[in-house]
Short mmCIF file of N, CA and C in Angstrom, two decimals:
data_model
loop_
_atom_site.label_atom_id
_atom_site.label_comp_id
_atom_site.label_asym_id
_atom_site.label_seq_id
_atom_site.Cartn_x
_atom_site.Cartn_y
_atom_site.Cartn_z
N MET A 1 -11.81 -24.76 5.43
CA MET A 1 -11.16 -24.73 6.72
C MET A 1 -10.63 -23.33 6.98
N LEU A 2 -10.95 -22.76 8.11
CA LEU A 2 -10.51 -21.41 8.45
C LEU A 2 -9.06 -21.41 8.92
N LYS A 3 -8.40 -20.29 8.69
CA LYS A 3 -7.01 -20.11 9.10
C LYS A 3 -6.95 -18.87 9.99
N ILE A 4 -6.17 -18.93 11.06
CA ILE A 4 -6.00 -17.79 11.96
C ILE A 4 -4.85 -16.94 11.44
N ILE A 5 -5.13 -15.65 11.28
CA ILE A 5 -4.14 -14.68 10.81
C ILE A 5 -3.91 -13.65 11.90
N HIS A 6 -2.65 -13.26 12.08
CA HIS A 6 -2.28 -12.20 13.01
C HIS A 6 -1.70 -11.04 12.21
N MET A 7 -2.22 -9.86 12.44
CA MET A 7 -1.71 -8.66 11.76
C MET A 7 -2.01 -7.46 12.64
N THR A 8 -1.41 -6.33 12.30
CA THR A 8 -1.69 -5.09 13.01
C THR A 8 -2.53 -4.24 12.08
N VAL A 9 -3.72 -3.88 12.52
CA VAL A 9 -4.64 -3.08 11.70
C VAL A 9 -4.89 -1.77 12.42
N ASN A 10 -4.47 -0.69 11.78
CA ASN A 10 -4.65 0.66 12.34
C ASN A 10 -4.06 0.76 13.74
N GLY A 11 -2.91 0.11 13.92
CA GLY A 11 -2.20 0.19 15.19
C GLY A 11 -2.64 -0.82 16.24
N ASN A 12 -3.64 -1.63 15.94
CA ASN A 12 -4.15 -2.62 16.89
C ASN A 12 -3.79 -4.03 16.43
N ASP A 13 -3.30 -4.84 17.35
CA ASP A 13 -3.03 -6.24 17.03
C ASP A 13 -4.36 -6.95 16.84
N VAL A 14 -4.45 -7.70 15.73
CA VAL A 14 -5.70 -8.37 15.38
C VAL A 14 -5.40 -9.84 15.11
N GLU A 15 -6.28 -10.69 15.61
CA GLU A 15 -6.25 -12.11 15.30
C GLU A 15 -7.62 -12.41 14.71
N VAL A 16 -7.65 -12.95 13.51
CA VAL A 16 -8.92 -13.17 12.84
C VAL A 16 -8.88 -14.50 12.09
N ALA A 17 -10.00 -15.22 12.13
CA ALA A 17 -10.13 -16.47 11.39
C ALA A 17 -10.67 -16.13 10.00
N ILE A 18 -9.97 -16.61 8.98
CA ILE A 18 -10.36 -16.28 7.61
C ILE A 18 -10.33 -17.52 6.72
N ASP A 19 -11.03 -17.43 5.63
CA ASP A 19 -10.93 -18.43 4.57
C ASP A 19 -9.62 -18.13 3.84
N PRO A 20 -8.75 -19.09 3.60
CA PRO A 20 -7.46 -18.81 2.94
C PRO A 20 -7.59 -18.16 1.56
N ARG A 21 -8.77 -18.25 0.95
CA ARG A 21 -8.98 -17.65 -0.38
C ARG A 21 -9.53 -16.24 -0.29
N GLU A 22 -9.71 -15.72 0.92
CA GLU A 22 -10.37 -14.44 1.16
C GLU A 22 -9.45 -13.26 0.87
N SER A 23 -10.01 -12.26 0.22
CA SER A 23 -9.24 -11.03 -0.04
C SER A 23 -9.13 -10.20 1.23
N LEU A 24 -8.08 -9.40 1.29
CA LEU A 24 -7.92 -8.48 2.41
C LEU A 24 -9.10 -7.51 2.46
N LEU A 25 -9.61 -7.11 1.32
CA LEU A 25 -10.79 -6.25 1.25
C LEU A 25 -11.96 -6.88 2.01
N ASP A 26 -12.25 -8.13 1.73
CA ASP A 26 -13.38 -8.78 2.40
C ASP A 26 -13.14 -8.94 3.89
N THR A 27 -11.91 -9.21 4.29
CA THR A 27 -11.60 -9.33 5.72
C THR A 27 -11.78 -7.99 6.42
N LEU A 28 -11.23 -6.93 5.83
CA LEU A 28 -11.32 -5.62 6.46
C LEU A 28 -12.75 -5.13 6.57
N ARG A 29 -13.52 -5.28 5.50
CA ARG A 29 -14.92 -4.80 5.51
C ARG A 29 -15.83 -5.75 6.29
N GLY A 30 -15.80 -7.03 5.91
CA GLY A 30 -16.77 -7.99 6.44
C GLY A 30 -16.48 -8.49 7.84
N ARG A 31 -15.24 -8.72 8.14
CA ARG A 31 -14.90 -9.30 9.45
C ARG A 31 -14.51 -8.23 10.47
N LEU A 32 -13.86 -7.15 10.00
CA LEU A 32 -13.39 -6.13 10.94
C LEU A 32 -14.23 -4.84 10.91
N GLY A 33 -15.19 -4.74 9.99
CA GLY A 33 -16.10 -3.60 9.96
C GLY A 33 -15.47 -2.29 9.53
N LEU A 34 -14.38 -2.35 8.77
CA LEU A 34 -13.69 -1.13 8.31
C LEU A 34 -14.24 -0.74 6.94
N THR A 35 -15.31 0.02 6.97
CA THR A 35 -16.06 0.31 5.74
C THR A 35 -15.48 1.42 4.88
N SER A 36 -14.37 2.02 5.30
CA SER A 36 -13.72 2.98 4.40
C SER A 36 -13.13 2.25 3.20
N VAL A 37 -12.86 0.98 3.35
CA VAL A 37 -12.30 0.17 2.27
C VAL A 37 -13.47 -0.22 1.36
N LYS A 38 -13.50 0.37 0.17
CA LYS A 38 -14.65 0.21 -0.72
C LYS A 38 -14.46 -0.95 -1.68
N LYS A 39 -15.55 -1.65 -1.95
CA LYS A 39 -15.55 -2.73 -2.93
C LYS A 39 -16.03 -2.16 -4.25
N GLY A 40 -15.11 -2.01 -5.19
CA GLY A 40 -15.44 -1.44 -6.50
C GLY A 40 -15.39 -2.51 -7.56
N CYS A 41 -14.28 -2.56 -8.28
CA CYS A 41 -14.16 -3.46 -9.43
C CYS A 41 -13.82 -4.90 -9.07
N GLU A 42 -13.17 -5.12 -7.95
CA GLU A 42 -12.70 -6.42 -7.47
C GLU A 42 -11.65 -7.07 -8.37
N VAL A 43 -11.00 -6.27 -9.23
CA VAL A 43 -9.92 -6.80 -10.07
C VAL A 43 -8.69 -5.89 -10.07
N GLY A 44 -8.60 -4.97 -9.11
CA GLY A 44 -7.42 -4.12 -8.98
C GLY A 44 -7.31 -2.99 -9.99
N GLU A 45 -8.43 -2.54 -10.52
CA GLU A 45 -8.40 -1.50 -11.55
C GLU A 45 -8.88 -0.13 -11.09
N CYS A 46 -9.68 -0.05 -10.01
CA CYS A 46 -10.31 1.24 -9.69
C CYS A 46 -9.68 1.97 -8.50
N GLY A 47 -8.98 1.27 -7.62
CA GLY A 47 -8.31 1.91 -6.49
C GLY A 47 -9.19 2.20 -5.30
N ALA A 48 -10.48 1.89 -5.36
CA ALA A 48 -11.38 2.20 -4.25
C ALA A 48 -11.03 1.43 -2.98
N CYS A 49 -10.36 0.30 -3.13
CA CYS A 49 -10.05 -0.56 -1.98
C CYS A 49 -8.62 -0.36 -1.47
N THR A 50 -7.95 0.69 -1.89
CA THR A 50 -6.55 0.91 -1.54
C THR A 50 -6.37 1.06 -0.03
N VAL A 51 -5.43 0.29 0.49
CA VAL A 51 -5.00 0.38 1.89
C VAL A 51 -3.47 0.35 1.88
N LEU A 52 -2.88 0.63 3.02
CA LEU A 52 -1.42 0.52 3.13
C LEU A 52 -1.07 -0.79 3.81
N VAL A 53 -0.14 -1.51 3.22
CA VAL A 53 0.43 -2.72 3.84
C VAL A 53 1.90 -2.42 4.04
N ASP A 54 2.30 -2.34 5.29
CA ASP A 54 3.67 -1.95 5.64
C ASP A 54 4.08 -0.67 4.92
N GLY A 55 3.15 0.28 4.84
CA GLY A 55 3.42 1.59 4.27
C GLY A 55 3.28 1.69 2.77
N GLU A 56 2.98 0.58 2.10
CA GLU A 56 2.84 0.58 0.64
C GLU A 56 1.38 0.47 0.25
N ALA A 57 0.93 1.34 -0.66
CA ALA A 57 -0.45 1.32 -1.13
C ALA A 57 -0.67 0.10 -2.02
N ILE A 58 -1.69 -0.68 -1.68
CA ILE A 58 -2.03 -1.87 -2.46
C ILE A 58 -3.55 -1.90 -2.68
N ASP A 59 -3.95 -2.62 -3.72
CA ASP A 59 -5.37 -2.87 -3.97
C ASP A 59 -5.76 -4.08 -3.15
N SER A 60 -6.52 -3.88 -2.09
CA SER A 60 -6.84 -4.97 -1.17
C SER A 60 -7.78 -6.01 -1.78
N CYS A 61 -8.41 -5.70 -2.90
CA CYS A 61 -9.31 -6.66 -3.54
C CYS A 61 -8.54 -7.80 -4.21
N ILE A 62 -7.28 -7.58 -4.54
CA ILE A 62 -6.48 -8.63 -5.18
C ILE A 62 -5.32 -9.08 -4.30
N TYR A 63 -5.39 -8.76 -3.02
CA TYR A 63 -4.37 -9.12 -2.04
C TYR A 63 -5.02 -10.08 -1.05
N LEU A 64 -4.53 -11.30 -1.00
CA LEU A 64 -5.12 -12.28 -0.09
C LEU A 64 -4.77 -11.94 1.36
N THR A 65 -5.73 -12.17 2.24
CA THR A 65 -5.50 -11.89 3.66
C THR A 65 -4.36 -12.73 4.21
N VAL A 66 -4.18 -13.95 3.73
CA VAL A 66 -3.09 -14.79 4.24
C VAL A 66 -1.73 -14.13 4.02
N TRP A 67 -1.62 -13.28 3.01
CA TRP A 67 -0.35 -12.58 2.75
C TRP A 67 -0.10 -11.49 3.78
N ALA A 68 -1.13 -11.12 4.53
CA ALA A 68 -1.01 -10.05 5.52
C ALA A 68 -0.51 -10.56 6.88
N GLU A 69 -0.25 -11.83 7.00
CA GLU A 69 0.25 -12.40 8.25
C GLU A 69 1.47 -11.60 8.73
N GLY A 70 1.37 -11.05 9.96
CA GLY A 70 2.48 -10.32 10.57
C GLY A 70 2.72 -8.92 10.02
N ARG A 71 1.88 -8.46 9.12
CA ARG A 71 2.08 -7.14 8.50
C ARG A 71 1.26 -6.06 9.20
N ARG A 72 1.63 -4.80 8.89
CA ARG A 72 0.92 -3.63 9.39
C ARG A 72 -0.02 -3.13 8.29
N ILE A 73 -1.30 -3.06 8.59
CA ILE A 73 -2.32 -2.61 7.64
C ILE A 73 -2.87 -1.28 8.15
N MET A 74 -3.04 -0.33 7.24
CA MET A 74 -3.68 0.93 7.63
C MET A 74 -4.79 1.26 6.64
N THR A 75 -5.93 1.66 7.21
CA THR A 75 -7.07 2.13 6.44
C THR A 75 -7.34 3.58 6.85
N VAL A 76 -8.29 4.21 6.22
CA VAL A 76 -8.62 5.59 6.57
C VAL A 76 -9.00 5.70 8.05
N GLU A 77 -9.65 4.69 8.59
CA GLU A 77 -10.02 4.73 10.01
C GLU A 77 -8.79 4.91 10.91
N GLY A 78 -7.63 4.47 10.45
CA GLY A 78 -6.41 4.58 11.22
C GLY A 78 -5.75 5.94 11.16
N LEU A 79 -6.30 6.85 10.38
CA LEU A 79 -5.70 8.19 10.24
C LEU A 79 -6.17 9.17 11.29
N LYS A 80 -7.27 8.86 11.94
CA LYS A 80 -7.84 9.84 12.89
C LYS A 80 -6.89 10.07 14.06
N GLY A 81 -6.92 11.29 14.55
CA GLY A 81 -6.10 11.66 15.69
C GLY A 81 -6.65 11.10 16.98
N PRO A 82 -5.95 11.34 18.09
CA PRO A 82 -6.36 10.78 19.38
C PRO A 82 -7.75 11.24 19.85
N ASN A 83 -8.18 12.39 19.39
CA ASN A 83 -9.51 12.90 19.76
C ASN A 83 -10.49 12.81 18.59
N GLY A 84 -10.18 11.96 17.61
CA GLY A 84 -11.05 11.77 16.46
C GLY A 84 -10.89 12.81 15.37
N GLU A 85 -9.89 13.70 15.50
CA GLU A 85 -9.72 14.75 14.50
C GLU A 85 -9.18 14.16 13.19
N LEU A 86 -9.48 14.87 12.10
CA LEU A 86 -9.04 14.44 10.77
C LEU A 86 -7.54 14.66 10.62
N SER A 87 -6.95 13.86 9.75
CA SER A 87 -5.53 14.03 9.43
C SER A 87 -5.37 15.24 8.50
N PRO A 88 -4.16 15.79 8.37
CA PRO A 88 -3.94 16.90 7.44
C PRO A 88 -4.32 16.55 6.00
N ILE A 89 -4.13 15.30 5.61
CA ILE A 89 -4.50 14.89 4.25
C ILE A 89 -6.01 14.94 4.08
N GLN A 90 -6.74 14.44 5.05
CA GLN A 90 -8.20 14.49 4.97
C GLN A 90 -8.70 15.93 4.94
N LYS A 91 -8.09 16.78 5.77
CA LYS A 91 -8.47 18.20 5.78
C LYS A 91 -8.21 18.85 4.43
N ALA A 92 -7.07 18.53 3.81
CA ALA A 92 -6.75 19.10 2.50
C ALA A 92 -7.78 18.68 1.46
N PHE A 93 -8.22 17.42 1.50
CA PHE A 93 -9.24 16.95 0.55
C PHE A 93 -10.54 17.73 0.75
N ILE A 94 -10.91 17.98 1.98
CA ILE A 94 -12.15 18.72 2.25
C ILE A 94 -12.00 20.18 1.82
N GLU A 95 -10.90 20.82 2.22
CA GLU A 95 -10.71 22.24 1.94
C GLU A 95 -10.53 22.53 0.46
N GLU A 96 -10.04 21.57 -0.30
CA GLU A 96 -9.87 21.75 -1.75
C GLU A 96 -11.06 21.21 -2.54
N ALA A 97 -12.11 20.82 -1.85
CA ALA A 97 -13.32 20.27 -2.49
C ALA A 97 -13.00 19.08 -3.39
N ALA A 98 -12.13 18.20 -2.88
CA ALA A 98 -11.71 17.03 -3.64
C ALA A 98 -12.62 15.83 -3.36
N VAL A 99 -13.74 16.07 -2.70
CA VAL A 99 -14.66 15.01 -2.34
C VAL A 99 -16.02 15.34 -2.93
N GLN A 100 -16.56 14.41 -3.70
CA GLN A 100 -17.93 14.61 -4.17
C GLN A 100 -18.77 13.44 -3.67
N CYS A 101 -18.90 12.38 -4.44
CA CYS A 101 -19.70 11.26 -3.93
C CYS A 101 -18.95 10.53 -2.81
N GLY A 102 -17.62 10.59 -2.83
CA GLY A 102 -16.82 10.03 -1.76
C GLY A 102 -16.41 8.58 -1.93
N PHE A 103 -16.89 7.90 -2.96
CA PHE A 103 -16.59 6.48 -3.11
C PHE A 103 -15.09 6.23 -3.32
N CYS A 104 -14.45 7.04 -4.14
CA CYS A 104 -13.03 6.86 -4.43
C CYS A 104 -12.12 7.51 -3.39
N THR A 105 -12.68 8.36 -2.57
CA THR A 105 -11.88 9.20 -1.67
C THR A 105 -11.00 8.42 -0.70
N PRO A 106 -11.50 7.39 0.00
CA PRO A 106 -10.62 6.68 0.93
C PRO A 106 -9.38 6.09 0.25
N GLY A 107 -9.55 5.51 -0.92
CA GLY A 107 -8.42 4.95 -1.64
C GLY A 107 -7.42 6.01 -2.06
N LEU A 108 -7.93 7.14 -2.54
CA LEU A 108 -7.05 8.25 -2.92
C LEU A 108 -6.31 8.80 -1.71
N ILE A 109 -7.00 8.90 -0.58
CA ILE A 109 -6.35 9.39 0.64
C ILE A 109 -5.25 8.45 1.07
N MET A 110 -5.47 7.14 0.97
CA MET A 110 -4.43 6.20 1.36
C MET A 110 -3.23 6.28 0.42
N SER A 111 -3.46 6.48 -0.86
CA SER A 111 -2.35 6.70 -1.79
C SER A 111 -1.62 7.98 -1.44
N ALA A 112 -2.36 9.02 -1.05
CA ALA A 112 -1.74 10.28 -0.65
C ALA A 112 -0.87 10.08 0.58
N VAL A 113 -1.31 9.23 1.51
CA VAL A 113 -0.50 8.94 2.70
C VAL A 113 0.83 8.32 2.28
N GLU A 114 0.78 7.39 1.35
CA GLU A 114 2.03 6.78 0.86
C GLU A 114 2.90 7.83 0.16
N ILE A 115 2.31 8.65 -0.67
CA ILE A 115 3.05 9.68 -1.41
C ILE A 115 3.71 10.66 -0.45
N VAL A 116 2.95 11.14 0.52
CA VAL A 116 3.48 12.09 1.50
C VAL A 116 4.59 11.43 2.33
N GLY A 117 4.42 10.14 2.60
CA GLY A 117 5.40 9.42 3.39
C GLY A 117 6.77 9.32 2.77
N THR A 118 6.86 9.55 1.47
CA THR A 118 8.17 9.50 0.81
C THR A 118 9.01 10.72 1.16
N GLY A 119 8.34 11.83 1.54
CA GLY A 119 9.06 13.07 1.84
C GLY A 119 9.57 13.77 0.59
N LYS A 120 9.18 13.29 -0.58
CA LYS A 120 9.62 13.89 -1.83
C LYS A 120 8.64 14.95 -2.30
N ARG A 121 9.16 15.89 -3.04
CA ARG A 121 8.33 16.93 -3.66
C ARG A 121 7.97 16.43 -5.06
N TYR A 122 6.68 16.39 -5.35
CA TYR A 122 6.21 15.94 -6.66
C TYR A 122 5.51 17.09 -7.35
N ASN A 123 5.67 17.18 -8.67
CA ASN A 123 4.91 18.18 -9.42
C ASN A 123 3.57 17.56 -9.83
N ARG A 124 2.73 18.37 -10.40
CA ARG A 124 1.36 17.94 -10.75
C ARG A 124 1.35 16.75 -11.71
N ASP A 125 2.23 16.76 -12.69
CA ASP A 125 2.27 15.64 -13.64
C ASP A 125 2.70 14.35 -12.96
N GLU A 126 3.65 14.44 -12.04
CA GLU A 126 4.08 13.26 -11.30
C GLU A 126 2.95 12.74 -10.41
N LEU A 127 2.24 13.65 -9.76
CA LEU A 127 1.11 13.24 -8.93
C LEU A 127 0.02 12.59 -9.77
N ARG A 128 -0.23 13.15 -10.94
CA ARG A 128 -1.24 12.58 -11.84
C ARG A 128 -0.88 11.13 -12.17
N LYS A 129 0.39 10.89 -12.43
CA LYS A 129 0.84 9.53 -12.74
C LYS A 129 0.72 8.62 -11.51
N LEU A 130 1.06 9.15 -10.34
CA LEU A 130 1.01 8.35 -9.12
C LEU A 130 -0.41 7.93 -8.73
N ILE A 131 -1.42 8.69 -9.14
CA ILE A 131 -2.80 8.33 -8.82
C ILE A 131 -3.52 7.72 -10.02
N SER A 132 -2.78 7.36 -11.05
CA SER A 132 -3.41 6.85 -12.28
C SER A 132 -4.17 5.54 -12.06
N GLY A 133 -3.92 4.83 -10.97
CA GLY A 133 -4.66 3.61 -10.68
C GLY A 133 -5.99 3.83 -9.99
N HIS A 134 -6.40 5.08 -9.86
CA HIS A 134 -7.67 5.41 -9.19
C HIS A 134 -8.66 5.95 -10.21
N LEU A 135 -9.88 5.47 -10.12
CA LEU A 135 -10.95 5.98 -10.98
C LEU A 135 -11.90 6.82 -10.15
N CYS A 136 -12.17 8.02 -10.66
CA CYS A 136 -13.12 8.93 -10.03
C CYS A 136 -14.08 9.39 -11.12
N ARG A 137 -15.35 9.24 -10.89
CA ARG A 137 -16.33 9.61 -11.90
C ARG A 137 -16.97 10.96 -11.64
N CYS A 138 -16.61 11.60 -10.53
CA CYS A 138 -17.29 12.84 -10.15
C CYS A 138 -16.43 14.10 -10.30
N THR A 139 -15.17 14.02 -9.89
CA THR A 139 -14.41 15.26 -9.69
C THR A 139 -13.64 15.76 -10.89
N GLY A 140 -13.32 14.90 -11.83
CA GLY A 140 -12.46 15.33 -12.92
C GLY A 140 -11.00 15.44 -12.48
N TYR A 141 -10.69 15.03 -11.27
CA TYR A 141 -9.34 14.92 -10.71
C TYR A 141 -8.66 16.24 -10.37
N GLU A 142 -9.12 17.35 -10.87
CA GLU A 142 -8.40 18.61 -10.64
C GLU A 142 -8.34 18.98 -9.16
N ASN A 143 -9.45 18.89 -8.46
CA ASN A 143 -9.44 19.22 -7.03
C ASN A 143 -8.68 18.18 -6.22
N ILE A 144 -8.72 16.94 -6.67
CA ILE A 144 -7.92 15.89 -6.02
C ILE A 144 -6.44 16.23 -6.15
N LEU A 145 -6.03 16.61 -7.34
CA LEU A 145 -4.63 17.00 -7.56
C LEU A 145 -4.27 18.26 -6.77
N ASN A 146 -5.22 19.20 -6.67
CA ASN A 146 -4.98 20.40 -5.85
C ASN A 146 -4.71 20.00 -4.40
N ALA A 147 -5.53 19.10 -3.87
CA ALA A 147 -5.35 18.65 -2.48
C ALA A 147 -4.02 17.93 -2.31
N MET A 148 -3.69 17.09 -3.27
CA MET A 148 -2.43 16.34 -3.16
C MET A 148 -1.23 17.26 -3.30
N GLU A 149 -1.29 18.19 -4.22
CA GLU A 149 -0.20 19.17 -4.35
C GLU A 149 -0.02 19.94 -3.05
N ARG A 150 -1.12 20.35 -2.49
CA ARG A 150 -1.09 21.13 -1.25
C ARG A 150 -0.44 20.36 -0.11
N ILE A 151 -0.86 19.13 0.11
CA ILE A 151 -0.34 18.37 1.24
C ILE A 151 1.11 17.95 1.00
N VAL A 152 1.46 17.65 -0.24
CA VAL A 152 2.86 17.32 -0.55
C VAL A 152 3.74 18.53 -0.29
N GLU A 153 3.28 19.70 -0.72
CA GLU A 153 4.05 20.93 -0.52
C GLU A 153 4.20 21.25 0.96
N GLU A 154 3.09 21.14 1.70
CA GLU A 154 3.14 21.41 3.14
C GLU A 154 4.08 20.44 3.86
N THR A 155 4.02 19.18 3.48
CA THR A 155 4.88 18.17 4.10
C THR A 155 6.33 18.39 3.70
N TYR A 156 6.56 18.71 2.45
CA TYR A 156 7.92 18.94 1.96
C TYR A 156 8.57 20.09 2.73
N LYS A 157 7.78 21.15 2.96
CA LYS A 157 8.31 22.30 3.70
C LYS A 157 8.73 21.89 5.10
N VAL A 158 7.91 21.08 5.77
CA VAL A 158 8.22 20.63 7.13
C VAL A 158 9.46 19.72 7.12
N VAL A 159 9.50 18.78 6.18
CA VAL A 159 10.64 17.86 6.08
C VAL A 159 11.90 18.62 5.70
N GLY A 160 11.78 19.56 4.76
CA GLY A 160 12.92 20.35 4.30
C GLY A 160 13.49 21.25 5.38
N GLU A 161 12.63 21.68 6.32
CA GLU A 161 13.08 22.58 7.38
C GLU A 161 13.76 21.83 8.51
N SER A 162 13.50 20.51 8.63
CA SER A 162 14.09 19.76 9.75
C SER A 162 15.53 19.41 9.52
#
């Protein structure tokens, strides 16, 4: 039996009929067509499916859609500017060559959004720990950490100046 769920996805109110056993990952990809949310391990170990739920990074593969009732969900598609421009975090990933095959990138970017949203300054070791739930087989993490350090520093400067 299908259940109707109401949530806000990337700033848009959404009403969707789902199977109560369905993961948020399957709803976002299969029903809403948001393909930045990647299906990797399906057990919450790789981070490829990371999205924000009310500003908190979660593994959408182990989060049931029914739990998203009334919540705000953000995926990478929700980061684009009004004219389709990339967010500063996405630009930092590109400029620091933190993208190779790209499979892990959306999840890492969503974690970076949460990290930047704290307004805190993190050092490299702290950032390494904060992204420890993400698996990347291409980059060796150094360029990812460079991008994250860069965007955290840039954001910290703006927050610190206000």
